[in-house]
Coordinates of C-alpha atoms in Angstrom, one line a residue:
M13 CA 125.2 63.5 118.6
N14 CA 125.8 67.1 119.5
K15 CA 126.3 68.2 115.8
T16 CA 123.2 66.3 114.7
I17 CA 121.0 67.9 117.4
S18 CA 122.6 71.3 116.8
A19 CA 121.8 71.2 113.1
G20 CA 118.3 69.8 113.9
L21 CA 117.5 72.6 116.3
I22 CA 118.5 75.3 113.9
G23 CA 116.5 73.5 111.3
L24 CA 113.4 73.7 113.5
L25 CA 113.2 77.4 112.8
L26 CA 114.1 77.6 109.1
P27 CA 111.3 75.7 107.3
L28 CA 108.7 77.4 109.4
S29 CA 109.0 80.8 107.7
S30 CA 105.8 80.1 105.8
Y31 CA 103.8 80.1 109.0
A32 CA 102.5 83.0 111.0
E33 CA 101.6 84.4 114.4
D34 CA 100.1 82.1 117.0
S35 CA 97.6 82.7 119.8
T36 CA 99.8 85.0 121.8
K37 CA 98.9 88.5 120.8
L38 CA 101.4 91.4 120.5
D39 CA 99.1 93.6 122.6
D40 CA 99.1 91.1 125.5
V41 CA 100.0 92.9 128.6
V42 CA 103.0 91.7 130.8
V43 CA 104.4 93.1 134.0
T44 CA 107.5 91.1 134.8
A45 CA 109.9 92.9 132.3
S46 CA 109.5 96.3 134.1
R47 CA 107.3 95.7 137.2
T48 CA 104.6 97.8 135.3
P49 CA 102.0 96.8 132.7
Q50 CA 103.2 97.1 129.2
K51 CA 102.4 95.5 125.8
I52 CA 104.6 92.5 125.1
S53 CA 105.7 94.2 121.9
D54 CA 107.1 97.1 123.9
A55 CA 109.0 95.0 126.4
L56 CA 112.8 95.4 126.1
G57 CA 113.5 92.3 128.2
D58 CA 113.6 88.8 126.7
I59 CA 110.2 87.6 127.9
S60 CA 107.7 84.8 127.2
V61 CA 104.1 84.4 128.3
I62 CA 102.1 81.2 129.0
T63 CA 98.4 81.9 129.0
E64 CA 95.6 79.9 130.6
Q65 CA 94.5 79.0 127.1
D66 CA 98.0 77.5 126.4
I67 CA 97.8 75.5 129.6
Q68 CA 94.4 74.0 128.9
R69 CA 95.0 73.3 125.3
A70 CA 98.3 71.4 125.8
G71 CA 96.9 69.5 128.8
Q72 CA 100.2 69.1 130.7
T73 CA 100.0 67.7 134.3
S74 CA 102.7 69.7 136.1
L75 CA 104.4 73.1 136.0
V76 CA 107.7 71.3 135.4
E77 CA 106.3 69.8 132.2
L78 CA 105.0 73.2 131.1
L79 CA 108.3 75.0 131.7
S80 CA 110.4 72.4 129.9
M81 CA 108.8 73.5 126.6
Q82 CA 109.9 77.2 127.0
P83 CA 112.8 79.0 125.3
G84 CA 116.0 79.3 127.4
I85 CA 114.9 76.8 130.0
E86 CA 116.3 73.4 130.9
M87 CA 114.8 71.2 133.7
A88 CA 116.3 68.5 135.9
Q89 CA 114.2 66.3 138.1
N90 CA 115.0 63.6 140.7
G91 CA 112.6 61.0 139.4
G92 CA 109.0 61.2 138.2
M93 CA 106.2 63.6 138.9
G94 CA 106.5 65.5 142.2
K95 CA 110.2 64.9 142.8
S96 CA 112.5 67.8 143.5
S97 CA 113.2 69.8 140.4
D98 CA 115.7 72.4 139.3
V99 CA 115.3 75.0 136.6
Y100 CA 118.2 76.4 134.6
I101 CA 117.5 79.7 132.7
R102 CA 120.2 80.5 130.1
G103 CA 122.5 78.0 131.8
A104 CA 122.5 79.7 135.2
N105 CA 122.4 77.7 138.4
A106 CA 119.1 76.6 139.9
T107 CA 119.7 79.1 142.8
H108 CA 119.9 81.9 140.2
T109 CA 116.2 82.1 139.4
V110 CA 113.7 84.2 141.3
V111 CA 110.3 82.6 141.4
L112 CA 107.3 84.7 142.3
V113 CA 103.7 83.6 143.0
D114 CA 101.4 86.6 142.7
G115 CA 104.4 88.9 143.3
M116 CA 105.7 87.0 146.4
R117 CA 108.8 84.9 146.8
I118 CA 108.1 81.3 148.0
N119 CA 111.6 79.8 147.9
S120 CA 113.5 77.8 150.6
A121 CA 116.1 79.9 152.3
T122 CA 118.0 76.8 153.2
N123 CA 118.8 75.5 149.7
G124 CA 117.9 78.6 147.8
T125 CA 115.5 77.0 145.3
T126 CA 111.7 77.0 144.8
A127 CA 109.7 73.7 144.9
L128 CA 108.3 74.2 141.4
Q129 CA 107.1 70.5 141.5
S130 CA 104.7 71.4 144.4
I131 CA 103.0 74.4 142.7
P132 CA 99.8 72.9 141.2
L133 CA 99.2 73.7 137.6
S134 CA 95.4 73.7 138.1
Q135 CA 95.8 76.9 140.2
I136 CA 97.8 78.8 137.6
E137 CA 96.2 81.3 135.2
R138 CA 99.3 82.7 133.6
V139 CA 103.1 82.4 133.7
E140 CA 105.6 85.1 132.6
I141 CA 109.3 84.2 132.1
L142 CA 111.9 86.9 132.0
R143 CA 115.3 85.6 130.7
G144 CA 118.5 87.4 131.8
P145 CA 119.8 89.1 134.9
A146 CA 117.1 91.1 136.7
S147 CA 118.4 92.0 140.2
G148 CA 117.9 95.7 139.3
L149 CA 114.2 94.9 139.4
Y150 CA 113.8 91.9 141.8
G151 CA 117.0 91.8 144.0
A152 CA 119.0 88.8 145.0
D153 CA 119.2 85.6 143.0
A154 CA 118.0 86.9 139.6
I155 CA 121.2 86.1 137.7
G156 CA 119.4 83.7 135.3
G157 CA 116.0 85.3 135.2
V158 CA 112.6 85.5 136.8
I159 CA 109.5 83.2 136.6
Q160 CA 106.4 84.9 137.8
I161 CA 103.2 82.8 138.4
F162 CA 99.8 84.3 138.6
T163 CA 97.0 82.2 140.2
K164 CA 93.4 82.1 139.0
S165 CA 91.6 85.5 139.1
A166 CA 88.0 86.5 138.9
N167 CA 85.9 88.4 136.3
G168 CA 82.5 88.3 134.7
K169 CA 79.4 86.8 136.2
P170 CA 79.8 84.1 138.9
R171 CA 80.3 80.6 137.4
L172 CA 81.5 77.2 138.4
N173 CA 84.4 75.4 136.8
A174 CA 85.7 71.8 137.3
S175 CA 87.9 69.2 135.7
V176 CA 88.7 65.5 136.3
G177 CA 91.4 63.4 134.7
L178 CA 92.7 59.8 134.6
G179 CA 95.9 58.5 133.2
T180 CA 98.6 55.8 133.2
Y181 CA 100.9 55.2 136.2
G182 CA 97.8 55.4 138.4
T183 CA 97.5 59.2 137.8
S184 CA 94.3 61.0 138.7
I185 CA 93.5 64.7 138.9
A186 CA 90.5 66.7 139.9
D187 CA 89.7 70.3 140.7
A188 CA 86.6 72.5 141.2
G189 CA 86.0 76.1 141.9
I190 CA 83.7 79.2 141.6
S191 CA 84.7 82.7 140.5
G192 CA 83.1 85.9 139.3
R193 CA 82.1 89.4 140.3
I194 CA 78.9 90.6 142.1
S195 CA 78.5 94.3 141.9
D196 CA 81.9 95.8 143.2
T197 CA 83.1 92.5 144.7
S198 CA 85.1 89.9 142.8
F199 CA 86.1 86.5 144.2
S200 CA 87.6 83.1 143.3
L201 CA 87.7 79.8 145.3
L202 CA 89.4 76.7 143.9
A203 CA 90.4 73.3 145.3
G204 CA 92.3 70.5 143.6
T205 CA 93.9 67.2 144.1
L206 CA 96.4 65.1 142.2
S207 CA 97.9 61.7 142.8
T208 CA 100.1 59.2 140.9
N209 CA 101.8 55.9 141.6
G210 CA 104.9 57.2 139.7
V211 CA 108.0 55.2 138.8
S212 CA 111.0 54.2 140.8
A213 CA 112.7 57.4 141.7
I214 CA 116.1 55.7 141.1
S215 CA 116.1 53.6 138.0
N216 CA 119.7 52.2 138.1
P217 CA 119.9 48.8 140.0
R218 CA 123.6 49.4 140.6
N219 CA 122.9 52.5 142.7
S220 CA 123.1 51.7 146.4
S221 CA 119.8 53.5 147.0
Y222 CA 117.9 51.7 144.3
N223 CA 114.5 50.2 145.2
P224 CA 112.3 48.8 142.4
D225 CA 109.1 49.9 144.0
S226 CA 107.1 52.8 142.5
D227 CA 107.5 56.1 144.3
G228 CA 104.2 57.9 144.3
Y229 CA 103.2 61.5 144.7
S230 CA 100.0 63.2 145.9
N231 CA 99.0 66.8 146.3
K232 CA 96.0 68.7 147.7
N233 CA 95.8 72.4 146.9
Y234 CA 93.6 75.4 147.6
S235 CA 93.4 79.0 146.5
A236 CA 91.3 82.1 147.3
R237 CA 91.0 85.6 146.1
L238 CA 88.7 88.4 147.3
A239 CA 88.7 92.0 146.0
Q240 CA 86.6 95.0 146.7
H241 CA 86.5 97.7 143.9
F242 CA 85.8 101.3 144.6
G243 CA 85.0 102.7 141.2
T244 CA 87.6 102.1 138.6
N245 CA 90.5 103.7 140.4
H246 CA 90.8 101.9 143.8
E247 CA 90.9 98.2 144.8
I248 CA 91.7 96.4 148.0
G249 CA 91.9 92.6 148.3
L250 CA 93.6 89.5 149.5
S251 CA 94.8 86.3 148.0
A252 CA 96.0 82.9 149.3
L253 CA 97.5 79.7 148.0
L254 CA 98.1 76.4 149.8
S255 CA 99.8 73.3 148.4
D256 CA 100.1 70.2 150.6
S257 CA 102.0 67.3 149.1
E258 CA 103.5 63.9 149.9
N259 CA 106.4 62.5 147.9
H260 CA 107.9 59.1 148.1
T261 CA 111.6 58.5 147.1
D262 CA 114.5 56.0 147.1
S263 CA 117.2 56.7 149.6
G264 CA 119.6 54.9 151.9
T265 CA 120.3 51.2 152.2
N266 CA 117.3 50.1 154.1
K267 CA 115.0 48.5 151.5
R268 CA 112.3 47.8 154.2
F269 CA 111.6 51.5 154.7
D270 CA 109.5 53.6 152.4
Y271 CA 111.4 56.9 152.4
Y272 CA 109.1 59.9 151.9
G273 CA 108.6 63.6 152.6
S274 CA 105.7 66.0 153.1
Q275 CA 105.8 69.6 151.9
I276 CA 103.5 72.6 152.5
L277 CA 103.9 75.7 150.4
S278 CA 101.6 78.7 151.2
T279 CA 101.2 82.3 150.5
L280 CA 98.9 84.9 152.1
Q281 CA 98.8 88.5 151.2
I282 CA 96.7 91.7 151.3
Y283 CA 97.0 94.5 148.9
S284 CA 95.7 98.0 148.0
K285 CA 96.0 99.4 144.5
N286 CA 95.1 103.0 144.0
R287 CA 95.1 105.5 141.1
F288 CA 95.2 108.7 143.0
T289 CA 95.6 110.9 139.9
D290 CA 95.7 110.3 136.2
S291 CA 99.5 110.1 136.5
W292 CA 100.0 108.4 139.8
V293 CA 99.3 104.7 140.7
S294 CA 100.3 103.3 144.1
T295 CA 100.4 99.6 145.0
L296 CA 100.9 98.5 148.6
R297 CA 101.3 94.8 149.5
A298 CA 102.0 92.8 152.7
G299 CA 102.1 89.1 153.0
Q300 CA 103.8 86.0 154.2
S301 CA 105.0 82.8 152.4
R302 CA 106.0 79.4 153.9
D303 CA 108.0 76.4 152.7
N304 CA 107.7 73.6 155.2
L305 CA 109.5 70.4 154.2
K306 CA 109.5 67.3 156.4
T307 CA 111.5 64.2 155.3
Y308 CA 111.2 60.8 156.9
S309 CA 114.1 58.4 157.0
A310 CA 114.9 55.0 158.5
R311 CA 116.5 55.0 161.9
S312 CA 118.9 52.2 160.9
A313 CA 119.6 49.8 158.1
T314 CA 118.0 46.9 160.0
N315 CA 114.6 48.2 161.0
A316 CA 111.7 50.2 159.6
A317 CA 111.3 52.7 162.4
S318 CA 111.5 56.2 161.2
T319 CA 113.0 59.6 162.1
Y320 CA 112.3 62.9 160.4
T321 CA 113.9 66.2 159.6
V322 CA 112.1 69.5 159.2
F323 CA 113.2 72.6 157.3
E324 CA 110.8 75.6 157.4
T325 CA 111.3 79.0 155.7
V326 CA 109.0 81.8 156.7
Q327 CA 109.2 85.0 154.6
T328 CA 107.3 88.1 155.7
Q329 CA 107.2 90.5 152.8
Y330 CA 106.2 94.2 152.4
F331 CA 106.2 96.2 149.2
W332 CA 105.2 99.7 148.1
Q333 CA 105.4 100.7 144.5
N334 CA 104.6 104.1 142.9
D335 CA 104.3 104.5 139.1
I336 CA 104.3 108.1 138.0
T337 CA 103.6 109.1 134.4
T338 CA 105.2 112.3 133.1
K339 CA 106.1 113.8 129.7
A340 CA 109.6 112.5 130.2
G341 CA 108.4 108.9 130.6
L342 CA 107.1 106.5 133.3
F343 CA 109.0 106.6 136.6
T344 CA 108.8 103.8 139.2
L345 CA 109.8 104.2 142.8
G346 CA 109.5 101.4 145.3
A347 CA 110.5 100.1 148.7
E348 CA 110.6 96.4 149.7
R349 CA 111.3 94.5 152.9
R350 CA 111.8 90.8 153.3
E351 CA 112.3 89.0 156.6
Q352 CA 113.5 85.4 156.4
D353 CA 113.1 83.1 159.4
L354 CA 114.1 79.5 159.7
D355 CA 112.7 76.8 162.0
G356 CA 113.1 73.0 162.1
T357 CA 115.2 70.2 163.5
T358 CA 118.6 71.6 162.2
N359 CA 120.3 73.9 164.6
F360 CA 121.6 76.6 162.2
T361 CA 124.0 79.0 163.9
V362 CA 122.0 81.9 162.5
K363 CA 118.2 81.5 161.8
E364 CA 117.1 84.8 160.5
R365 CA 118.1 87.7 158.2
N366 CA 116.4 90.8 156.8
I367 CA 116.6 92.5 153.4
Q368 CA 115.7 96.1 153.0
S369 CA 115.5 97.3 149.4
Y370 CA 114.8 100.4 147.4
L371 CA 114.3 100.6 143.7
A372 CA 113.9 103.1 140.9
G373 CA 113.0 102.7 137.3
W374 CA 112.4 104.7 134.1
Q375 CA 110.8 103.9 130.8
A376 CA 110.3 106.1 127.8
K377 CA 109.6 106.0 124.1
F378 CA 110.6 108.7 121.7
G379 CA 109.8 108.1 118.1
K380 CA 111.6 105.0 117.1
N381 CA 113.6 104.9 120.3
S382 CA 112.6 102.9 123.4
M383 CA 114.6 103.1 126.7
Q384 CA 114.5 101.5 130.1
A385 CA 116.7 101.9 133.2
N386 CA 116.5 100.3 136.6
L387 CA 118.5 100.7 139.8
R388 CA 118.1 98.8 143.1
N389 CA 119.9 98.7 146.4
D390 CA 119.5 95.6 148.7
D391 CA 120.7 95.9 152.3
N392 CA 121.1 92.3 153.6
S393 CA 121.7 91.9 157.4
Q394 CA 124.1 89.1 156.6
F395 CA 126.5 90.7 154.1
G396 CA 125.6 94.3 153.8
N397 CA 124.7 96.5 150.8
K398 CA 124.5 95.5 147.1
T399 CA 123.5 97.8 144.3
T400 CA 122.5 96.4 140.9
G401 CA 121.0 97.9 137.8
A402 CA 120.3 97.6 134.1
V403 CA 119.9 99.8 131.0
S404 CA 118.1 98.8 127.8
Y405 CA 117.7 100.4 124.5
G406 CA 115.5 99.5 121.5
Y407 CA 115.3 100.9 118.0
Q408 CA 112.5 100.3 115.5
L409 CA 114.6 99.8 112.3
T410 CA 111.6 99.4 110.0
P411 CA 107.9 98.7 110.7
E412 CA 108.8 95.0 110.9
W413 CA 112.3 94.9 112.3
R414 CA 113.4 96.0 115.9
A415 CA 116.8 95.8 117.6
N416 CA 117.5 95.8 121.3
A417 CA 120.6 96.0 123.4
S418 CA 121.0 95.8 127.2
Y419 CA 123.6 95.8 130.0
G420 CA 122.9 94.7 133.5
T421 CA 124.3 93.4 136.8
A422 CA 122.9 90.9 139.2
F423 CA 123.8 88.9 142.3
A424 CA 122.8 85.8 144.3
A425 CA 122.9 85.6 148.1
P426 CA 124.5 82.6 149.7
T427 CA 122.0 80.2 151.2
F428 CA 121.6 79.3 154.9
N429 CA 122.9 75.8 154.1
Q430 CA 126.1 77.3 152.7
L431 CA 126.5 79.9 155.5
Y432 CA 125.2 78.4 158.8
T433 CA 124.8 74.6 158.7
P434 CA 126.2 72.9 161.9
P435 CA 129.5 71.2 161.2
S436 CA 129.7 67.5 160.4
T437 CA 132.3 65.1 159.1
S438 CA 131.0 65.5 155.5
F439 CA 130.1 69.2 155.2
R440 CA 131.2 72.5 156.8
S441 CA 129.4 75.8 156.1
N442 CA 131.3 79.0 155.4
P443 CA 129.9 82.2 157.1
D444 CA 132.5 84.3 155.1
L445 CA 131.0 83.6 151.7
K446 CA 130.4 86.6 149.4
P447 CA 127.4 86.9 147.1
E448 CA 127.8 85.6 143.6
E449 CA 127.9 88.5 141.1
S450 CA 127.2 88.7 137.4
T451 CA 127.5 91.2 134.5
N452 CA 125.4 90.6 131.4
K453 CA 125.5 92.0 127.9
E454 CA 123.0 91.1 125.3
V455 CA 121.7 92.1 121.9
G456 CA 118.4 91.1 120.2
L457 CA 116.9 91.3 116.8
Y458 CA 113.1 90.8 116.3
Y459 CA 110.9 90.6 113.2
D460 CA 107.2 91.0 113.1
N461 CA 105.1 91.6 110.0
G462 CA 101.7 90.9 111.7
V463 CA 101.9 87.3 110.4
H464 CA 105.4 86.1 111.4
R465 CA 107.3 86.7 114.6
L466 CA 110.9 85.7 114.9
G467 CA 113.6 86.6 117.5
A468 CA 117.3 86.1 118.0
V469 CA 119.0 87.1 121.2
Y470 CA 122.7 86.7 121.9
Y471 CA 123.9 87.0 125.6
Y472 CA 127.2 87.0 127.4
N473 CA 126.9 86.7 131.2
D474 CA 130.0 86.7 133.4
V475 CA 129.4 85.3 136.9
D476 CA 132.1 86.0 139.5
N477 CA 132.5 84.6 143.0
L478 CA 130.8 81.4 141.9
I479 CA 130.2 79.2 145.0
V480 CA 131.4 75.6 144.6
N481 CA 131.8 72.8 147.1
T482 CA 135.5 71.9 147.5
R483 CA 137.2 69.2 149.7
V484 CA 139.2 70.9 152.4
R485 CA 141.4 69.1 154.9
I486 CA 140.4 70.0 158.5
G487 CA 142.5 67.9 160.9
A488 CA 141.9 64.2 160.0
I489 CA 138.9 64.8 157.8
T490 CA 138.2 66.4 154.4
P491 CA 134.6 67.7 154.3
L492 CA 133.0 69.6 151.5
V493 CA 133.2 73.3 152.1
P494 CA 131.5 76.0 149.9
I495 CA 134.0 78.7 148.8
N496 CA 134.1 81.6 146.4
V497 CA 136.7 80.4 143.9
S498 CA 135.3 80.1 140.4
Q499 CA 134.1 82.3 137.6
A500 CA 131.6 81.1 135.1
V501 CA 130.7 82.3 131.7
L502 CA 127.2 81.8 130.4
K503 CA 127.0 82.7 126.7
G504 CA 124.6 81.6 124.0
L505 CA 122.0 82.3 121.3
T506 CA 118.3 81.9 121.7
L507 CA 116.2 81.7 118.5
T508 CA 112.4 81.8 118.5
Y509 CA 109.5 81.7 116.1
Q510 CA 105.8 81.9 116.5
G511 CA 103.1 81.9 113.9
S512 CA 100.0 80.5 112.2
L513 CA 98.7 79.9 108.7
A514 CA 95.4 78.4 107.6
G515 CA 94.7 77.3 111.2
L516 CA 98.1 75.8 111.8
Q517 CA 99.7 77.3 114.9
V518 CA 103.5 77.0 115.4
R519 CA 106.0 77.7 118.1
A520 CA 109.7 76.9 117.8
S521 CA 112.8 77.7 119.8
A522 CA 116.5 76.7 119.8
D523 CA 119.1 77.4 122.4
L524 CA 122.7 77.2 121.5
Q525 CA 124.8 77.9 124.6
R526 CA 128.1 77.2 126.4
T527 CA 128.1 77.5 130.2
E528 CA 131.5 76.8 131.6
D529 CA 133.7 77.1 134.6
E530 CA 136.5 79.4 133.5
A531 CA 139.0 77.9 135.9
T532 CA 138.7 74.4 134.5
G533 CA 137.0 74.9 131.1
N534 CA 134.4 72.3 132.2
L535 CA 130.7 72.6 131.3
L536 CA 128.4 73.3 134.3
P537 CA 126.5 70.2 135.3
R538 CA 123.2 69.2 133.7
R539 CA 123.3 71.9 131.0
A540 CA 123.5 71.0 127.3
K541 CA 125.1 73.0 124.5
E542 CA 121.9 72.5 122.4
H543 CA 118.3 72.4 123.5
G544 CA 115.2 73.2 121.6
N545 CA 111.4 72.8 121.2
L546 CA 108.9 72.6 118.4
A547 CA 105.1 72.7 118.9
F548 CA 102.4 73.0 116.4
S549 CA 98.6 72.4 116.3
K550 CA 95.6 72.7 114.0
N551 CA 91.9 73.2 114.5
W552 CA 89.2 71.3 112.7
G553 CA 85.8 72.5 113.8
P554 CA 85.5 71.4 117.5
W555 CA 88.8 69.5 117.3
A556 CA 92.3 70.7 118.0
V557 CA 95.3 68.5 117.5
G558 CA 98.9 69.3 118.5
T559 CA 102.4 67.9 118.6
E560 CA 105.4 68.8 120.7
I561 CA 109.0 67.9 120.2
E562 CA 111.7 68.5 122.9
A563 CA 115.3 67.8 122.0
S564 CA 118.5 68.1 124.1
G565 CA 122.1 67.5 123.5
S566 CA 124.4 65.6 125.9
R567 CA 125.3 67.0 129.3
Y568 CA 127.4 66.0 132.3
N569 CA 126.1 65.1 135.7
D570 CA 129.1 66.4 137.6
A571 CA 131.4 69.5 137.7
A572 CA 134.4 67.4 136.7
N573 CA 132.7 66.3 133.5
L574 CA 133.3 62.7 134.1
I575 CA 129.7 61.4 134.2
P576 CA 128.0 62.0 130.8
I577 CA 124.2 62.1 130.3
A578 CA 123.1 61.2 126.8
G579 CA 121.0 63.6 124.7
Y580 CA 117.4 62.8 124.0
A581 CA 114.4 63.8 121.8
L582 CA 110.8 63.4 123.1
V583 CA 107.6 63.5 121.1
N584 CA 104.3 64.4 122.7
L585 CA 100.8 64.5 121.2
Y586 CA 97.6 66.1 122.5
T587 CA 94.0 66.7 121.3
N588 CA 91.1 68.8 122.4
Y589 CA 87.5 68.2 121.6
K590 CA 85.0 71.0 122.3
I591 CA 81.8 69.2 123.2
N592 CA 79.9 72.4 123.5
N593 CA 80.4 76.0 124.9
D594 CA 80.9 74.7 128.4
W595 CA 82.4 71.2 128.1
S596 CA 85.7 70.0 126.6
L597 CA 87.7 66.8 126.5
N598 CA 91.5 66.7 126.4
A599 CA 93.8 63.7 125.8
R600 CA 97.6 64.0 126.0
I601 CA 100.3 61.4 125.3
N602 CA 103.8 62.1 126.6
N603 CA 107.0 60.4 125.3
L604 CA 105.1 58.8 122.4
L605 CA 108.1 56.8 121.2
D606 CA 108.8 55.5 124.7
K607 CA 112.3 56.9 124.9
N608 CA 114.6 55.8 127.8
Y609 CA 116.3 58.9 128.9
E610 CA 117.7 60.7 132.0
L611 CA 117.6 64.2 133.3
I612 CA 119.9 63.3 136.3
T613 CA 122.1 60.3 136.3
D614 CA 120.4 57.2 137.8
Y615 CA 117.0 58.9 138.3
G616 CA 113.9 57.5 136.6
T617 CA 111.7 59.2 134.0
Y618 CA 108.3 58.2 132.6
G619 CA 108.0 56.1 129.5
T620 CA 104.9 56.5 127.3
N621 CA 102.1 57.9 129.4
L622 CA 98.5 59.1 128.8
L623 CA 96.2 61.5 130.6
V624 CA 92.6 62.2 129.6
T625 CA 90.8 65.2 131.1
L626 CA 87.2 66.3 131.1
R627 CA 86.7 70.0 131.8
Y628 CA 83.7 72.1 132.6
A629 CA 84.4 75.8 132.0
P630 CA 81.5 78.1 131.0
A631 CA 82.5 80.9 128.7
I632 CA 82.6 84.4 130.3

């Protein structure tokens, strides 16, 4: 199976050489690779962009679906839509990815991950994905990479927009908003809702938590932006996002009780962006994000009475960045402070910590040579100082060929669960844990002739002080205890192609990787040696038709590599019909061949499913 998929993934790229560039333009501007605006063709980091046009054209329902089709990314989900999800970038752990929403972290400090399943796709205008260690830019946890999400913005004359969709599994979506600019004031307001009956979260009847009922999900979401412009050089504004969801699961042995949870994610920030001189731009931001998770469980195995557990992370964040252009290049100087506070029903021995950070960056281009360097110091009140950085170099070999090389370090901070959870018979926290550390080396080769775009990136990422849960005898019990014992090696090759010819648009990627625990030689859980995607579409007048193929090799569900998960290949179809300049109709079929597959052992996934969406979006 692995050899077949490996050959197939490589084959995805080879026959496509007759096609050419897709809708992503080389002069598209990105910010995540350097924290400053730059053309994607100038970025020295391994970066991908998902535009609003990409999102609307493909018609996906969730952010998890959208990310699963990107290079270097694998997803795992505990059941159907809305269930907790993990993202693995280049084989790094789920806690090794920084997720930003409009520049702010929105993760849980207790488990260290971000609830991607609760960030509504209808609120997203753009996603940038930076693969590879980036702690020199973004601080703790960026061992695998960074996902930055930008919510809907405003420009042009005021206009309404709305969409409504219906699908299988009792799925329905709707959103409506207004955005635009009046004189020197721009604004955007958007509200949305999504609900689905879903599938049974656990699909294996032999699992003790199995319940054959459907486990649904619902979400209500809101966003707002307001900005006041003072000429072309100064802007102040605010932005807010709120996502309120309810998620039903299978858990425990009481089949009479419907286990469920509610989660509220929110961000609120104010900012000021000022160009004081032709060479100096200052950005000042202050805000707060919240992740409030409340889970309901049965009080006992014999009655339906409920009890609940609350975990809430509040992060207050301040950031000041100065970009200074000189003849020697662009210099970036910044200071950042993040204050994490916990609340809830669990009595953690420590409930707060602060991180004070300072960063510096430099970018320059001299003839055929491009360079970037970043350095950052994070002073964490829990474990002290950590300094990380990166250097990158690019050389334009010919007008079509470019080569890059980089070296960087990164680290991941232990979570509050690992450090401060109250002791129990099954788990003991470890306040002496050290941060996980990584050293990454990579080289890339890119080809672009204005018609074809190909890339090949090889990386080798050493992760030290890897935190693993190990059974430790304490008196008469042997609870799980997180300890720094392991070293992991994440190495692989990412191949990408983008192009179009005679209206046929093509994207393809293949990831060939090995992510292993050096102490045991075992593969890290839920990460395949081969993973790839192919997507292509064609326009016929008002019609656009596309196909997506996602393929993955086999994986293991556990660190001991005793529980295998079979590989899979999924085929999706979508079509768009442009009714007129304002109205469009989208239909999407996921898992066309009705494949039975798993992302996590025993957890359910959707069979063939359909969603039809009607959208009203006047042109700017």
